[in-house]
Short mmCIF file of C-alpha atoms in Angstrom, two decimals:
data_model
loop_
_atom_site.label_atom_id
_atom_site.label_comp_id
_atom_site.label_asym_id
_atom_site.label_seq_id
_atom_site.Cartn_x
_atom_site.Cartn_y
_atom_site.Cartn_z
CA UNK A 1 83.07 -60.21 6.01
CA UNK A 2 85.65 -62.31 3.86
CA UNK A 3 85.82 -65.09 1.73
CA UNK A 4 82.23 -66.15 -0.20
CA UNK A 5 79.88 -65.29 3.17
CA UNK A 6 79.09 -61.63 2.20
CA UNK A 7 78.69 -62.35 -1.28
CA UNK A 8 76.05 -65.90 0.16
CA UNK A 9 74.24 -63.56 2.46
CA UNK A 10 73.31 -60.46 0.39
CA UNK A 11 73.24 -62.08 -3.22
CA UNK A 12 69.99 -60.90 -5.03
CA UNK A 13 68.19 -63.56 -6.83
CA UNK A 14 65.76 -64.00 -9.55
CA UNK A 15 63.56 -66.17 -6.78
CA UNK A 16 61.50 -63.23 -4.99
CA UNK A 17 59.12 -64.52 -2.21
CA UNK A 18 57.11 -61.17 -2.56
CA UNK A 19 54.15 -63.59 -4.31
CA UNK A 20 53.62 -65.71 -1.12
CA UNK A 21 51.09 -64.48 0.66
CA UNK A 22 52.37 -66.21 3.78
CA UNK A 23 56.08 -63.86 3.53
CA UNK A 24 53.64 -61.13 2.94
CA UNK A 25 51.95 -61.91 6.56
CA UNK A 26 55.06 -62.59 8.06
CA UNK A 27 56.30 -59.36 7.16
CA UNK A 28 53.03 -56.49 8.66
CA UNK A 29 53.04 -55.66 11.58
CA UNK A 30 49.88 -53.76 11.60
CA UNK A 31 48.22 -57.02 10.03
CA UNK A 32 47.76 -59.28 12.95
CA UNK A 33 46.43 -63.17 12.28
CA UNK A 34 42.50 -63.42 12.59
CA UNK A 35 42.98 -66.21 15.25
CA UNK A 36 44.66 -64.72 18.16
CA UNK A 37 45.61 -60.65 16.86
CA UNK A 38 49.35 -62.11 16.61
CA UNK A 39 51.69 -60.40 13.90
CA UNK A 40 54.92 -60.59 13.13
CA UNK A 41 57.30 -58.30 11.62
CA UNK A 42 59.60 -60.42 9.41
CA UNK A 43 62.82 -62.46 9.87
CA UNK A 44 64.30 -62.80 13.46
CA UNK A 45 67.16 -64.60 14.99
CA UNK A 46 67.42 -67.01 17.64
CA UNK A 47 69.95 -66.69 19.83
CA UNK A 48 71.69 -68.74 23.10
CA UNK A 49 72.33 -67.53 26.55
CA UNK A 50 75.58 -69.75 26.81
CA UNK A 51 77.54 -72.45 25.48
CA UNK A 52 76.37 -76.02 25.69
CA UNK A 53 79.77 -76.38 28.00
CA UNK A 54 78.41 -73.94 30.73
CA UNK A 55 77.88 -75.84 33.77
CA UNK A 56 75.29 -73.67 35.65
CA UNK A 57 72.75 -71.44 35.29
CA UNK A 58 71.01 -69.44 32.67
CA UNK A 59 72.62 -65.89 32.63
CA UNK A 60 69.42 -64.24 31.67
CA UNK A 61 67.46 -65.89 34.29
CA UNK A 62 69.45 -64.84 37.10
CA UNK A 63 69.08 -61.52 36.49
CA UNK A 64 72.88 -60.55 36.27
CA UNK A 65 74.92 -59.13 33.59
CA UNK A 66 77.94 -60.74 34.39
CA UNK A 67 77.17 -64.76 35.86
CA UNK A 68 79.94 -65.49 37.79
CA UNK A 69 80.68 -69.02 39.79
CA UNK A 70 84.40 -69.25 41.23
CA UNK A 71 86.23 -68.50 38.57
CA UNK A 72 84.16 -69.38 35.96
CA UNK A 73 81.88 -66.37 34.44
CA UNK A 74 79.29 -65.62 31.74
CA UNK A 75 78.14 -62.65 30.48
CA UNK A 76 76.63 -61.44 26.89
CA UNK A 77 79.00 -62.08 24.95
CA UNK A 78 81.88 -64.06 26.63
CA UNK A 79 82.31 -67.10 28.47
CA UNK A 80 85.07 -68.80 30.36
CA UNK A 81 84.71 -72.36 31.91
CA UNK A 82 87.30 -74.85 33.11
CA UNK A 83 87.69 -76.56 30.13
CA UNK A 84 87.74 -73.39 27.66
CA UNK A 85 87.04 -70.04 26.54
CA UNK A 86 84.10 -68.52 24.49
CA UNK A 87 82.89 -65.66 22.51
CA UNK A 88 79.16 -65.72 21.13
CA UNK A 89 78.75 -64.96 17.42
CA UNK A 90 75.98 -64.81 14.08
CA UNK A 91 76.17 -67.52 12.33
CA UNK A 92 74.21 -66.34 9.07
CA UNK A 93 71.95 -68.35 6.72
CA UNK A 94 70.71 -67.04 3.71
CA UNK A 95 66.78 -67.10 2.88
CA UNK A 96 66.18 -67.99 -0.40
CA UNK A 97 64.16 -65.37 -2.07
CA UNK A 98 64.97 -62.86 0.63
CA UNK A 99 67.51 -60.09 0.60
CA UNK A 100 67.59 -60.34 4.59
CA UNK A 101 69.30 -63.53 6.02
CA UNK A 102 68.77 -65.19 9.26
CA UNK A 103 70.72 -65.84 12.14
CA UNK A 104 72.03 -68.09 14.93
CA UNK A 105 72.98 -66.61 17.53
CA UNK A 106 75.30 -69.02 18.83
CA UNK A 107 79.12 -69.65 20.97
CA UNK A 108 82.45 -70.33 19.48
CA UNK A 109 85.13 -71.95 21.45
CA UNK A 110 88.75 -69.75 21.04
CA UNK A 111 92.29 -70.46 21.49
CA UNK A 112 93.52 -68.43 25.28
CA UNK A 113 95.60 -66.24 22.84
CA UNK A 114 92.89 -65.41 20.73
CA UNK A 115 90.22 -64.89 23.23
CA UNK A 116 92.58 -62.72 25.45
CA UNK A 117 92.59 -60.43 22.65
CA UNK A 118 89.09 -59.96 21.73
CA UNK A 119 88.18 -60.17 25.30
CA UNK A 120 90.49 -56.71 26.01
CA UNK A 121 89.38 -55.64 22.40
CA UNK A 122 85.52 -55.82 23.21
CA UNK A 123 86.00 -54.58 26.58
CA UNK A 124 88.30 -51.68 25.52
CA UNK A 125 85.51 -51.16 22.93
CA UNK A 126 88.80 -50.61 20.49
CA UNK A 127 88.20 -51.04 16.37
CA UNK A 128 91.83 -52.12 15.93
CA UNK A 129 91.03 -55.27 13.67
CA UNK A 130 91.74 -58.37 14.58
CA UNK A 131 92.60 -61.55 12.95
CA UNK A 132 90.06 -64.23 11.94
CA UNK A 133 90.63 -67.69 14.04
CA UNK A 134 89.70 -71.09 14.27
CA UNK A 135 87.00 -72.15 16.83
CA UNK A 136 84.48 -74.54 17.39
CA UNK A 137 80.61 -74.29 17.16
CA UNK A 138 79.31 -75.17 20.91
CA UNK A 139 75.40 -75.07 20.58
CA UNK A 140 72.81 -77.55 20.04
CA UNK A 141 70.46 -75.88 17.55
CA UNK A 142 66.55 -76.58 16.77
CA UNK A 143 66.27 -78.32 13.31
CA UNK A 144 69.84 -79.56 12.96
CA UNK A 145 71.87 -82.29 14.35
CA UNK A 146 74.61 -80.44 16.33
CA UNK A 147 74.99 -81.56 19.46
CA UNK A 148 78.53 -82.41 17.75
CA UNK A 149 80.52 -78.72 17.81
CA UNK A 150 81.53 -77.83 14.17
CA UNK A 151 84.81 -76.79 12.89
CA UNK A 152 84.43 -73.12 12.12
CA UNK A 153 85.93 -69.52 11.35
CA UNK A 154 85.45 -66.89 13.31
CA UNK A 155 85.60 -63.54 12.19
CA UNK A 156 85.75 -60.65 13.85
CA UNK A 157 84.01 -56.75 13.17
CA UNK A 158 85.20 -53.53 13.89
CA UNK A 159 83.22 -51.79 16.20
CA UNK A 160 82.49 -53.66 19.01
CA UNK A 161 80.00 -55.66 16.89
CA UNK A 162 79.47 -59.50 17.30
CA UNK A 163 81.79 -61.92 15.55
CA UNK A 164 80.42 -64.09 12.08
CA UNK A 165 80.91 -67.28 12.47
CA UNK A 166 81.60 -69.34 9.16
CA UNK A 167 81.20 -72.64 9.01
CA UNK A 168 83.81 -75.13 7.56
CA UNK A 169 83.53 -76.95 3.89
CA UNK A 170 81.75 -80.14 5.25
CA UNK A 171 78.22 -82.42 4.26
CA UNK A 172 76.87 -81.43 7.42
CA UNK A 173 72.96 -80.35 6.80
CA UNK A 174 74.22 -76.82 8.46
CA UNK A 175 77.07 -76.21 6.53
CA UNK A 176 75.17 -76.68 3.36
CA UNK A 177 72.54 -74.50 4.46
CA UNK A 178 75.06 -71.53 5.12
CA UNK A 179 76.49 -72.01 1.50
CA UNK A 180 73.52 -72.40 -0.33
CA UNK A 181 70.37 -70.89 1.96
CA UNK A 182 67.28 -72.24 2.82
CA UNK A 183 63.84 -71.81 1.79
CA UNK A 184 61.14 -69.79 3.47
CA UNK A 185 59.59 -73.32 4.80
CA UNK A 186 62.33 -74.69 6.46
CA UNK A 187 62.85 -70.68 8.09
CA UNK A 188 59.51 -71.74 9.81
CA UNK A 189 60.52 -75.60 10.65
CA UNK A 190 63.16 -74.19 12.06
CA UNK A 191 60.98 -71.60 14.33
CA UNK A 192 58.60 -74.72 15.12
CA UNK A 193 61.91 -76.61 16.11
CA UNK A 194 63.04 -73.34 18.40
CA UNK A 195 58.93 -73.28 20.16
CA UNK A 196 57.64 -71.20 18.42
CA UNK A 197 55.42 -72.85 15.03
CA UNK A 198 54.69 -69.32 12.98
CA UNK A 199 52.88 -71.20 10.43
CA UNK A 200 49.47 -71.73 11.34
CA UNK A 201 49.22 -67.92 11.88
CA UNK A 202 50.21 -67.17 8.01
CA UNK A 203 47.96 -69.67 6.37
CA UNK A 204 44.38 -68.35 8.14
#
């Protein structure tokens, strides 16, 4: 991690959400809700099959690890379409009060130079670093207007792992969010947004 995104996701804070009961349901397992025996075992991402650009169907639903139509394909982690080339990332948000931060996972669009290299890097499964780059944002995510993509950084790990993606200085609501967190309520607006409303489960 570079620049002020390590130092946004892991910061400790004199806010603790250890008090609220409803972060202290949300986090035991072996305390399921009264209503339906549901429990949940803290913060989890939400992540994208594809790109909003992708054309056809969902990779996961067919069944295949690799998605492939003429010459476009899709698979976990990289996409190629007619009109560009893709690598799926984290794009972090810090939860107020938490030491844990959530995540998007969501697809970048990349230069052809760029993307030919981390394509042969994550394929090679090789930790020679490689350079951060410019890309663009390509999902439409629950709770914030984005059907837009965003101007971003991507920045790449050593060990095969998953790119961070960092958002560019803007007054977007998701830019601010990345840069300054977001509280435990809009965590579960943002799981209601996604399908999934946690809520009623940790007030009973």
């Amino acid at each position: 991690m570079i620049g002020w995104l390590k130092d946004r996701l892991f910061r400790k804070t004199a806010f603790t959400l250890d008090d609220d009961p409803r972060w202290k349901a949300f986090n035991n397992a072996d305390h399921p809700c009264s209503c339906c025996g549901q429990s949940f075992n803290g913060i989890f991402d939400i992540g994208f099959d594809h790109p909003s650009q992708w054309p056809h169907q969902n990779r996961q639903a067919s069944g295949e690890d690799i998605l492939k139509v003429g010459d476009e394909y899709l698979s976990s982690d990289l996409c190629v379409v007619e009109d560009g080339q893709f690598v799926r990332g984290v794009l972090y948000i810090p939860v107020i009060g938490s030491d844990e931060p959530f995540g998007f996972g969501v697809w970048c669009s990349l230069h052809t130079d760029t993307f030919e290299i981390y394509a042969k890097s994550f394929r090679d499964r090789s930790d020679t670093p490689i350079e951060g780059a410019f890309g663009w944002m390509c999902n439409a995510l629950p709770y914030y207007d984005t059907e837009d993509p965003l101007p971003s950084d991507v920045l790449f790990s050593s060990g095969n792992k998953r790119p961070l993606i960092e958002l560019h200085d803007g007054k977007h609501p998701l830019v601010e969010a990345q840069r300054n967190g977001i509280t435990f309520d809009t965590l579960l607006d943002i799981y209601k947004a996604s399908g999934t409303d946690i809520r009623p489960h940790l007030e009973r």
